[in-house]
CSV table of C-alpha atoms in Angstrom, one decimal:
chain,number,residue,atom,x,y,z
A,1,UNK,CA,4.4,-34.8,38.1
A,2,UNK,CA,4.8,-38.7,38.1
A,3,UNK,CA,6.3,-41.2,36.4
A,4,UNK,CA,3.9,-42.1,33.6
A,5,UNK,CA,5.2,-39.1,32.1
A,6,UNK,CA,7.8,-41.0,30.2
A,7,UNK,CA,5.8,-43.3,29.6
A,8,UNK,CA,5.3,-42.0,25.7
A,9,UNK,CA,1.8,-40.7,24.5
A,10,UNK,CA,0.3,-40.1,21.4
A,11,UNK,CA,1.8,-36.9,19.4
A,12,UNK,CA,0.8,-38.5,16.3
A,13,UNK,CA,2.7,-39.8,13.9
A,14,UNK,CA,6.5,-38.3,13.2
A,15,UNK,CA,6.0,-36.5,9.8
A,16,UNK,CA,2.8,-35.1,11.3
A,17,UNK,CA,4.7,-33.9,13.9
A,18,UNK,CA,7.2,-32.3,11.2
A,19,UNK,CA,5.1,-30.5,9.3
A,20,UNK,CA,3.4,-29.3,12.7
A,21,UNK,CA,6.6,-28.0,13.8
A,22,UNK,CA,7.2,-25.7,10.0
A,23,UNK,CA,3.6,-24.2,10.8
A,24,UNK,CA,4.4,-23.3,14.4
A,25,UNK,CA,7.6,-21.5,12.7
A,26,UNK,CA,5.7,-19.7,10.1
A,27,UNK,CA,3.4,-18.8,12.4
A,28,UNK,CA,6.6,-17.0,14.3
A,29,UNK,CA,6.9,-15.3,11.3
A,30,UNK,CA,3.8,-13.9,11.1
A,31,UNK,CA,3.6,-12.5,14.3
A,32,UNK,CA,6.6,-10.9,13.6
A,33,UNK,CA,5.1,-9.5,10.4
A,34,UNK,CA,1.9,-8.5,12.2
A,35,UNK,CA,4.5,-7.1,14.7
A,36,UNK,CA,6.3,-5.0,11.5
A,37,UNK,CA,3.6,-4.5,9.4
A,38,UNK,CA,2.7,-0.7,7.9
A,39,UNK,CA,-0.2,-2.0,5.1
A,40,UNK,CA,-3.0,-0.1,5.4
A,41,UNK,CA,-6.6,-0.9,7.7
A,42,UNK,CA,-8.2,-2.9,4.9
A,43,UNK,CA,-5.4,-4.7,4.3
A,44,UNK,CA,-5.1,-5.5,7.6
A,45,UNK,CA,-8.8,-6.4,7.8
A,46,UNK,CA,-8.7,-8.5,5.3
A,47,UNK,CA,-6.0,-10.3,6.5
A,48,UNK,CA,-7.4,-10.9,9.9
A,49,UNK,CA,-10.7,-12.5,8.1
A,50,UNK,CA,-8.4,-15.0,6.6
A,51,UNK,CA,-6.2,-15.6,9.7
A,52,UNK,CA,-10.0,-16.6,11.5
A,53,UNK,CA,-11.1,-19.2,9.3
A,54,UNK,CA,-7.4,-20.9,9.0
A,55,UNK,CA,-7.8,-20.9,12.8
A,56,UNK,CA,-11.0,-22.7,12.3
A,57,UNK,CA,-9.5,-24.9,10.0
A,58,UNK,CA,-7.1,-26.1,12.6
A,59,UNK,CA,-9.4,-26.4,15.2
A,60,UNK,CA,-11.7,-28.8,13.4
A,61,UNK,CA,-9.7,-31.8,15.1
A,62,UNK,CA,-8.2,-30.2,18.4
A,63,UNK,CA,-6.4,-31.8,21.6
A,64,UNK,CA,-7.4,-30.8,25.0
A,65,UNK,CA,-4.1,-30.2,25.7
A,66,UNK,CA,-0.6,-29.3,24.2
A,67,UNK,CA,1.8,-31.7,22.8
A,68,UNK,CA,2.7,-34.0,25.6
A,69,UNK,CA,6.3,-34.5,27.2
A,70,UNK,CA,7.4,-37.5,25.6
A,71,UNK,CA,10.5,-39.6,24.6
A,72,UNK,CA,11.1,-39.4,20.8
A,73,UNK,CA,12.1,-41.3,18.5
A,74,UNK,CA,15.6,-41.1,19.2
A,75,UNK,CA,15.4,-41.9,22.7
A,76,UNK,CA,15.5,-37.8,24.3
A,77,UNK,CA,12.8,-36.1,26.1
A,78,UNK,CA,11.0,-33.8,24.1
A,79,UNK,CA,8.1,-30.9,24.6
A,80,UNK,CA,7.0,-30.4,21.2
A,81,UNK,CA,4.0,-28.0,23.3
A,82,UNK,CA,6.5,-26.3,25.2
A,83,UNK,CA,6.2,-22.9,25.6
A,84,UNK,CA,9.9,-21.9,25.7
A,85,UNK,CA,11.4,-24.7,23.8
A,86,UNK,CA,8.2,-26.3,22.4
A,87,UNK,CA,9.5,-26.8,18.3
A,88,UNK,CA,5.7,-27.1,17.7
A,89,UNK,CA,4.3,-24.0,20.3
A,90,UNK,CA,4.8,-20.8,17.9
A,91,UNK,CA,4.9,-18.6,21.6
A,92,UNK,CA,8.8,-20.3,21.9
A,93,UNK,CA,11.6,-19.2,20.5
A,94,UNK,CA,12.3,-22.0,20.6
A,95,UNK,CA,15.2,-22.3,22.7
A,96,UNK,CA,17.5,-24.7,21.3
A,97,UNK,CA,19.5,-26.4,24.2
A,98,UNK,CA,22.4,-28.3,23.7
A,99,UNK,CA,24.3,-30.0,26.7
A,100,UNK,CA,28.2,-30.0,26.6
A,101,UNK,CA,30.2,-33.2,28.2
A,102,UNK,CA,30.7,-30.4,31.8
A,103,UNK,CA,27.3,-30.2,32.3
A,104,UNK,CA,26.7,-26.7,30.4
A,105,UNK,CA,23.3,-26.3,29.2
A,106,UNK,CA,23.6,-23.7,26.0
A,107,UNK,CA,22.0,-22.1,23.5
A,108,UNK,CA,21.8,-19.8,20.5
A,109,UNK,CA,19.4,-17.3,20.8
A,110,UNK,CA,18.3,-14.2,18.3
A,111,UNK,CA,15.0,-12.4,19.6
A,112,UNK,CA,12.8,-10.9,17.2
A,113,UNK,CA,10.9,-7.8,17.4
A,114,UNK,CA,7.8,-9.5,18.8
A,115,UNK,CA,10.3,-9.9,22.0
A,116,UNK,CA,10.6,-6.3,22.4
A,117,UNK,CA,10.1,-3.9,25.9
A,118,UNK,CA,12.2,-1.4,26.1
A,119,UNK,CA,12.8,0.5,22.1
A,120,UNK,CA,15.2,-2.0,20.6
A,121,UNK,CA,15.5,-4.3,23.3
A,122,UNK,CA,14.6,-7.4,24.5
A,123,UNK,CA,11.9,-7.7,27.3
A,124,UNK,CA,13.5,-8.0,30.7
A,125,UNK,CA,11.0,-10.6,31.3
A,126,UNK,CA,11.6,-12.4,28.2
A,127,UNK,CA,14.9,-12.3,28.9
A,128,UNK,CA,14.2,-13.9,32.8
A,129,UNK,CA,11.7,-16.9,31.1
A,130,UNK,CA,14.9,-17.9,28.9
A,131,UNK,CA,17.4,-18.1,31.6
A,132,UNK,CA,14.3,-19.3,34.0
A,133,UNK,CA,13.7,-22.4,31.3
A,134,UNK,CA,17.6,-22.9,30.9
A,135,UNK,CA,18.5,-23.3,34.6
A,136,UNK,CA,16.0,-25.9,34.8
A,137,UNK,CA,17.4,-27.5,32.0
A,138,UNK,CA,20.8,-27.7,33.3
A,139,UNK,CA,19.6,-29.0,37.3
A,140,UNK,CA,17.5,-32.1,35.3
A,141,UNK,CA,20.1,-32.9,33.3
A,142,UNK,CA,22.6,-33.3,35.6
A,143,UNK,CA,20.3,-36.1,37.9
A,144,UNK,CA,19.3,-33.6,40.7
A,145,UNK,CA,15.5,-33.7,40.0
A,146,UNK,CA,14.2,-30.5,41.4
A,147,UNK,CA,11.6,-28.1,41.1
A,148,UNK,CA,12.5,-23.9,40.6
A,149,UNK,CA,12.2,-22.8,44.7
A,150,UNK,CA,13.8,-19.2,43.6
A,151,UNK,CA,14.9,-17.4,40.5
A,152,UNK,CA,16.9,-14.4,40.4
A,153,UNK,CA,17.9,-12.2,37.4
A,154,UNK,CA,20.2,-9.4,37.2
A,155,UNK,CA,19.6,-6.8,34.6
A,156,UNK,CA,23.6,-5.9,33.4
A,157,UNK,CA,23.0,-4.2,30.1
A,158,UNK,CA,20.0,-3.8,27.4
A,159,UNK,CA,19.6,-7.2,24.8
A,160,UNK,CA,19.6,-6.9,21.9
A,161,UNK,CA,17.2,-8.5,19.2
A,162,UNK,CA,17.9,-9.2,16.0
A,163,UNK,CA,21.7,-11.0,16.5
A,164,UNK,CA,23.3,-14.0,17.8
A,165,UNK,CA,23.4,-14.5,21.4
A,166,UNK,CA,24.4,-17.0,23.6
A,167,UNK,CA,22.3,-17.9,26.5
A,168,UNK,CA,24.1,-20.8,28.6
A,169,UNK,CA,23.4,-22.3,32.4
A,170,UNK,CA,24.9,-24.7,34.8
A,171,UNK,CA,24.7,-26.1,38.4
A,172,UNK,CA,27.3,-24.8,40.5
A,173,UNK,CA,26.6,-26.9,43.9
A,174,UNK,CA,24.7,-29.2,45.5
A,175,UNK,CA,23.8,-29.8,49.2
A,176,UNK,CA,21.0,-32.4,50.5
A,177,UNK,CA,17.7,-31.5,48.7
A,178,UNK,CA,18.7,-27.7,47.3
A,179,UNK,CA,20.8,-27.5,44.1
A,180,UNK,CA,21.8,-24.2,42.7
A,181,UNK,CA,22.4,-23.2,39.2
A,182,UNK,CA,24.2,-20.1,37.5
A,183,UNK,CA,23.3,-18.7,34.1
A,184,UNK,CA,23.5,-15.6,31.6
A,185,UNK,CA,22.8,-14.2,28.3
A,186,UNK,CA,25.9,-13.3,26.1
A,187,UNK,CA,26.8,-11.0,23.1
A,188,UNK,CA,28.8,-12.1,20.4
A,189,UNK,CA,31.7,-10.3,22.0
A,190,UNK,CA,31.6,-12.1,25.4
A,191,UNK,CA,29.6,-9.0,27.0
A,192,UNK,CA,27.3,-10.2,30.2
A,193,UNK,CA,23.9,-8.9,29.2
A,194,UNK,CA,21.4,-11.0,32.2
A,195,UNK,CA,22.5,-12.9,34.4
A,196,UNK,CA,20.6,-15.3,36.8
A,197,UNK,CA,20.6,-17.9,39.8
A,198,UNK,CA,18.6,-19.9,41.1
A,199,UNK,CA,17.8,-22.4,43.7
A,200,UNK,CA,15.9,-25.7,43.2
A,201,UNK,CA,14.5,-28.1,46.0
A,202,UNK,CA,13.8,-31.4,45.5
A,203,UNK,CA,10.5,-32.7,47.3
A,204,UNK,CA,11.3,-35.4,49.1
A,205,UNK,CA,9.4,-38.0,47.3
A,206,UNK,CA,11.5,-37.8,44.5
A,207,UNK,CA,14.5,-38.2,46.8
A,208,UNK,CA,14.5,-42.2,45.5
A,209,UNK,CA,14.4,-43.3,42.0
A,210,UNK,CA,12.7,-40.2,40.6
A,211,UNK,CA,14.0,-39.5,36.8
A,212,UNK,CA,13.8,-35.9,36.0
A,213,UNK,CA,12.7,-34.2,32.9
A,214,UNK,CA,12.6,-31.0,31.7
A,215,UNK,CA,10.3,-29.1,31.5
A,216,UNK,CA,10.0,-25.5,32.6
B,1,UNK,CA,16.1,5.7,26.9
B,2,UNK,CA,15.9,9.7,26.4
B,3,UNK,CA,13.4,12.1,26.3
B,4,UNK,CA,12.6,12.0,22.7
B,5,UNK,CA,10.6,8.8,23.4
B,6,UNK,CA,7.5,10.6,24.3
B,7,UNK,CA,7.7,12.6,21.7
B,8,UNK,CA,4.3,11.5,19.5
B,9,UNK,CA,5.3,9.0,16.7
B,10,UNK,CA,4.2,7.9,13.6
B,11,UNK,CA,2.1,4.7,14.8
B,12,UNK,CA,-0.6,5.6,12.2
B,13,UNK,CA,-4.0,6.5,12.8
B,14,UNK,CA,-6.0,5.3,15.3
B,15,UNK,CA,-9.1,3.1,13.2
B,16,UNK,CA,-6.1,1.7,11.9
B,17,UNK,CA,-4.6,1.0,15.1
B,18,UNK,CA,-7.5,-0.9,16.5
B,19,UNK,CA,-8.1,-3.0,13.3
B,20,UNK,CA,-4.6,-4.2,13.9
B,21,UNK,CA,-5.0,-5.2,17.8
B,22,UNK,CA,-8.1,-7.2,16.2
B,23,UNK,CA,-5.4,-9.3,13.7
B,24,UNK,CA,-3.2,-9.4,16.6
B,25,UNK,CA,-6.0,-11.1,18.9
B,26,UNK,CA,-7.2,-13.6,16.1
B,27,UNK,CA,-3.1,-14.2,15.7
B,28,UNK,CA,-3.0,-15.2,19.3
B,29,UNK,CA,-5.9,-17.4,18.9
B,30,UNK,CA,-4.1,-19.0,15.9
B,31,UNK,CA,-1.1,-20.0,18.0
B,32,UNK,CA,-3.3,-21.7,19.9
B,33,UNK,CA,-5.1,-23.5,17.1
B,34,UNK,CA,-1.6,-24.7,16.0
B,35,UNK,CA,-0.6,-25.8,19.6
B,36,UNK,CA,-3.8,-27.6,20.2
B,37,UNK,CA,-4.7,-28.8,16.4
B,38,UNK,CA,-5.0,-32.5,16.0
B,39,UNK,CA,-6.0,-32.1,12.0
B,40,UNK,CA,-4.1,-34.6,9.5
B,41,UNK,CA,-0.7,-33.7,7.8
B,42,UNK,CA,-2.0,-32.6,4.5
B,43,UNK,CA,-4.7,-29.7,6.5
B,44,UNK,CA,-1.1,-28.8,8.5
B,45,UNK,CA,0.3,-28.1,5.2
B,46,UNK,CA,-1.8,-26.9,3.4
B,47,UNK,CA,-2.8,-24.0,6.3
B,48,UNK,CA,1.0,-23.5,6.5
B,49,UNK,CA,0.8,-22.3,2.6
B,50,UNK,CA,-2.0,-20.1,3.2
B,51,UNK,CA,-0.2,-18.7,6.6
B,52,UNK,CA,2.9,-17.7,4.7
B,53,UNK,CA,1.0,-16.0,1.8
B,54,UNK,CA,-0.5,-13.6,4.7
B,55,UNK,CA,3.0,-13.1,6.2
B,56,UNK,CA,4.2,-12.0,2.8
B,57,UNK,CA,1.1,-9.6,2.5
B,58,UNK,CA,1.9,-8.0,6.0
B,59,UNK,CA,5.0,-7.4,4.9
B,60,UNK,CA,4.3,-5.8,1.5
B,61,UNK,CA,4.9,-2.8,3.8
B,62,UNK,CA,6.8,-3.2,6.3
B,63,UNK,CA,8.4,-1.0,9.7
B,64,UNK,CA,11.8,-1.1,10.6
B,65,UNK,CA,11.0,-1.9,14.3
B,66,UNK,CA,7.3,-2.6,16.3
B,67,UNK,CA,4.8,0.2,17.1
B,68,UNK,CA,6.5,2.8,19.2
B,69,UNK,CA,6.7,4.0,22.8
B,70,UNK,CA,4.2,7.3,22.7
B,71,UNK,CA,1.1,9.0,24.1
B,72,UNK,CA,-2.5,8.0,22.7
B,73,UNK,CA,-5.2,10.2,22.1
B,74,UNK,CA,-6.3,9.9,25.7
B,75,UNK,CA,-3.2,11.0,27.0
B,76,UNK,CA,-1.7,8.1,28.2
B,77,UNK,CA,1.3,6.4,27.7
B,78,UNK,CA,1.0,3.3,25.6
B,79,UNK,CA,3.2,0.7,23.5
B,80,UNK,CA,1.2,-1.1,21.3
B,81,UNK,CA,3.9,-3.3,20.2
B,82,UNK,CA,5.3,-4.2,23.3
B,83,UNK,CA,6.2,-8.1,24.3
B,84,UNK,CA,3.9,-8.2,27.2
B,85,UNK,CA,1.5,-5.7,27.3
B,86,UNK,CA,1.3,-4.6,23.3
B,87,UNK,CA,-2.2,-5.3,22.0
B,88,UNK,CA,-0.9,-5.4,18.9
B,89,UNK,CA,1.8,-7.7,19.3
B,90,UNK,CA,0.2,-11.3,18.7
B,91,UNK,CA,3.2,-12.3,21.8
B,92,UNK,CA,1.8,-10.2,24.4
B,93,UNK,CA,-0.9,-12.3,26.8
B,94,UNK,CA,-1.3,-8.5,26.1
B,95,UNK,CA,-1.4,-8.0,30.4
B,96,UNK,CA,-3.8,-4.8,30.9
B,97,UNK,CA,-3.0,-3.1,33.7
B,98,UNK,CA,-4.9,-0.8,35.9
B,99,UNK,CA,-3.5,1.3,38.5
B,100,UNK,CA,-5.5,1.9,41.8
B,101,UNK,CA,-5.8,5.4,43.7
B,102,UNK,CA,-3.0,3.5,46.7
B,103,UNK,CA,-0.3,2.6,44.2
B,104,UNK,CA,-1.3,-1.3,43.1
B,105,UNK,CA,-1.3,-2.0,39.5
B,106,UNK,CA,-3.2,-4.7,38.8
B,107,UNK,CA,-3.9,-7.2,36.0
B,108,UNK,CA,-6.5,-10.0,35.6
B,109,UNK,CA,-5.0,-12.9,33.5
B,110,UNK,CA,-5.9,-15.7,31.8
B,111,UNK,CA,-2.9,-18.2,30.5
B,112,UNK,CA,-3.4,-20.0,27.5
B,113,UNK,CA,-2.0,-23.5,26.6
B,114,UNK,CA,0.3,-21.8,24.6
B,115,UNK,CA,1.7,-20.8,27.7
B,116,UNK,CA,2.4,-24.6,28.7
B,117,UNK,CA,5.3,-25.6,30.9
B,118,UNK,CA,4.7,-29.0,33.1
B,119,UNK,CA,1.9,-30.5,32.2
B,120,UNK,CA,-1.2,-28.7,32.4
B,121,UNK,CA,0.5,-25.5,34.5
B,122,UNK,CA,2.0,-22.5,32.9
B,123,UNK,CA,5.8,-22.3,32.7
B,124,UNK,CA,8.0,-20.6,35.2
B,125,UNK,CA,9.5,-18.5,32.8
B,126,UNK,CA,6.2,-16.9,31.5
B,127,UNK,CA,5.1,-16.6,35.3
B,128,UNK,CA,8.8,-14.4,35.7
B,129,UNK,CA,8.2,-12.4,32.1
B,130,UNK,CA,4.6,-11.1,33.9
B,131,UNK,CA,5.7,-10.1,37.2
B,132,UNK,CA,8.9,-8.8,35.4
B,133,UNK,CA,6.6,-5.9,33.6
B,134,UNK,CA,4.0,-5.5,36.2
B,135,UNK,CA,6.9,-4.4,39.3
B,136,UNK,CA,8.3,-2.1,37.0
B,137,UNK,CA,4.7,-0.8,35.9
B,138,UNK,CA,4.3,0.1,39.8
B,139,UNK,CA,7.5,2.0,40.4
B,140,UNK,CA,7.3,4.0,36.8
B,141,UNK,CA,4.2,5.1,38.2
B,142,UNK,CA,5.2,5.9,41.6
B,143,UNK,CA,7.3,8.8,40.3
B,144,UNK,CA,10.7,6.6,41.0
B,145,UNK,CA,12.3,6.6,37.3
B,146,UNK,CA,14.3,3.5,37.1
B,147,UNK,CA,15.4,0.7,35.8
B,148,UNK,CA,15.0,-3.1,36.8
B,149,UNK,CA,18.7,-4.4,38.5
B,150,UNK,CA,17.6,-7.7,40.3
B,151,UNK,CA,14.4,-9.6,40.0
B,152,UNK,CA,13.6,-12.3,42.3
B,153,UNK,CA,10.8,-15.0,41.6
B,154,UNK,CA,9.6,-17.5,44.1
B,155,UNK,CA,7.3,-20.3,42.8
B,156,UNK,CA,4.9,-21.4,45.3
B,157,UNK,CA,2.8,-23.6,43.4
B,158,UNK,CA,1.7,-24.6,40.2
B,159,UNK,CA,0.3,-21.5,37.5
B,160,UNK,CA,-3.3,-23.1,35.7
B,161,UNK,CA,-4.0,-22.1,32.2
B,162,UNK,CA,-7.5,-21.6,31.4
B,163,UNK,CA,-8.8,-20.2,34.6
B,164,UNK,CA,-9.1,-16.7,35.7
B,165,UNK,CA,-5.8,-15.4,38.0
B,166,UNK,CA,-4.9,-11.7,39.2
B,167,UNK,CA,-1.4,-10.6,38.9
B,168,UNK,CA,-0.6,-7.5,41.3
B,169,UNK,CA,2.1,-5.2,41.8
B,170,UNK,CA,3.9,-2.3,44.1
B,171,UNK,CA,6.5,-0.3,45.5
B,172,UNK,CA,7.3,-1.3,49.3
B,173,UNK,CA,10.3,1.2,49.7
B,174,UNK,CA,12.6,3.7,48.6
B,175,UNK,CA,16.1,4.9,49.6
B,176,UNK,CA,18.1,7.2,47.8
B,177,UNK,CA,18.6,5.9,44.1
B,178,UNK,CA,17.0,2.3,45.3
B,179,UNK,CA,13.4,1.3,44.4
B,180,UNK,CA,11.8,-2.1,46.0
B,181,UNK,CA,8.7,-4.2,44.4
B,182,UNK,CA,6.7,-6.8,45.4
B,183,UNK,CA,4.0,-8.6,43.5
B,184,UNK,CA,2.5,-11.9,42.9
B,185,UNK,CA,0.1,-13.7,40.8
B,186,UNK,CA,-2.9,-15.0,43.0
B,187,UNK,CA,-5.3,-17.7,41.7
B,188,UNK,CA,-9.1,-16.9,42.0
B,189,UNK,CA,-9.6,-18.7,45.7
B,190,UNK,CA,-6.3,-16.1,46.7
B,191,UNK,CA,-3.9,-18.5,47.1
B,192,UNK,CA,-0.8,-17.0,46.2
B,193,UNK,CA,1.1,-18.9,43.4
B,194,UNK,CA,4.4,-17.0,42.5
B,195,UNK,CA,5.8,-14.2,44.2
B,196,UNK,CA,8.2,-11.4,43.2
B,197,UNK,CA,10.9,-9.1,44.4
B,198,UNK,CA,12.4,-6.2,42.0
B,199,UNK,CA,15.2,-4.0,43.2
B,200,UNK,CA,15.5,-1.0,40.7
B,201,UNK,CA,17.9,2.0,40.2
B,202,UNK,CA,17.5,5.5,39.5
B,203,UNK,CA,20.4,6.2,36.5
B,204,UNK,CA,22.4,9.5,38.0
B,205,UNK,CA,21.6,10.8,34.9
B,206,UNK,CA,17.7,10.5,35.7
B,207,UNK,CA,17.4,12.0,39.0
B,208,UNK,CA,16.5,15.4,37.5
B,209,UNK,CA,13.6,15.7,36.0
B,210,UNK,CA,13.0,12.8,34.0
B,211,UNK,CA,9.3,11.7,33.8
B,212,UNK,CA,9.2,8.0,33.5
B,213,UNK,CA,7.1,5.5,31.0
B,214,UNK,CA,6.5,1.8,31.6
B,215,UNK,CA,8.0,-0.4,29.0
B,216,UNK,CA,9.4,-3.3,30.0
């Protein structure tokens, strides 16, 4: 990582960039239906034939790489590629973070059935790549630039999908280069579903000046 | 989880079955098209039309909840709609895992850019979701019944998309109700990238007979 990663690259234009973000979410749908569906095999087959040449379509013109991290338009760090937050990457949720005045990064969060492992649950690991994306989120923002050194998750009780949850991270100290950060997934009713910790270390040449972004 | 799961379910015939880990497979190459497409606004929304007439074909029929937790024809355990390992679930990398005669199981990946984090390197969170499934694939089939409590990730270095990388998993020790993992994900050249610890738990409940299934 270096610094002319703000320096802002060429997503295209901004109502490109809109209309990119509705496909990557009804794409999600899709997967989901695929995910659902019970039509029968040549339905199914037929269905994948036209799936293949939209593909094509899309790839007629086609980046090397993922949306970049960026500024926006309104001034915040974006990762429209992400694949965790990434409004634009139909493999995120996308995690929608919002940061509170204390230094709590938070979202709401409803799986889907594409999330799930065990039968109507969430995925442990899906559940460890949100809290793993939100603890980072909460070190950058609060000006300890670090990379993830060790992440720990603690299984409490099965997630649901299909509701509102609240997934929500903080650092909790500080100390030379290491930082540490707390964070867990929520019900609606307050219950501790996952909850996770993890260290960051920040490499000492980014010990002067270095300003940190987020990005998983 | 109860013993009713490996009862054979209704997942539908197999021809069916396979045509519908062929859609999923041309799904996840879609995702990729959208993350990587760098077509004008009017091809993005126009394909976006044609993807949500599909959806709405999938789900002229649709199942209450993915493909289920059950035994295949060949007598192994399998579910196809899983987050991680389902072939036909479009979110799965779908990780296929073999299991060697000295208790390894063992995955070859490749990350997509889909599976973007900091530039150009997967994200920490999808490393975490892998090695999440693949130590609780090694103790399910060790014979230790159990669920995940603690999983701990330690990133080493950066995860490439696009390149070859073996993800590897076992049990290192067993006390009483207490199951240990370790595995990592080890680029081409061997250099390990991320490494994992999993503590799991035998439920009371499960220490009598219950045969275990991997799921996540």
């Amino acid at each position: 990582m270096t610094l002319d990663l703000v320096v802002p690259q060429e997503s295209g234009d901004e109502a490109r960039l809109a209309a990119l973000t509705v496909l990557a979410q009804q794409v999600r749908e899709l997967v989901d239906a695929v995910v659902l569906t019970d039509v029968p095999e040549d339905e199914v087959t037929a269905v994948t034939a036209e799936i293949v040449a939209l593909a094509d379509r899309l790839n007629a013109t086609r980046r090397a790489t993922p949306l970049p991290h960026e500024f926006g338009p309104d001034g915040r760090f974006r990762h429209l590629g992400n694949a965790v937050t990434g409004e634009a990457n139909p493999h995120a949720l996308p995690l929608v973070i919002e940061r509170t005045a204390d230094g709590v990064s938070r979202a709401e969060v409803t799986f889907r059935p594409a999330h799930e492992g065990p039968p109507g649950s969430v995925h442990g690991g899906v559940s460890a790549m949100i809290l793993d994306h939100l603890l980072g989120d909460a070190v950058a923002t609060s000006g300890r630039p670090s990379v993830t050194g060790t992440l720990s998750i603690r299984y409490r009780q099965p997630v649901p999908y299909g509701e509102p949850l609240v997934a929500s991270a903080a650092v909790s100290r500080g100390e030379g280069r290491k930082t540490w950060a707390d964070g867990a997934i929520v019900s609606s009713e307050g219950k501790t579903l996952v909850e996770a910790t993890a260290l960051f270390i920040t490499p000492a040449q980014w010990m002067d000046g270095y300003q940190p972004t987020e990005n998983g």
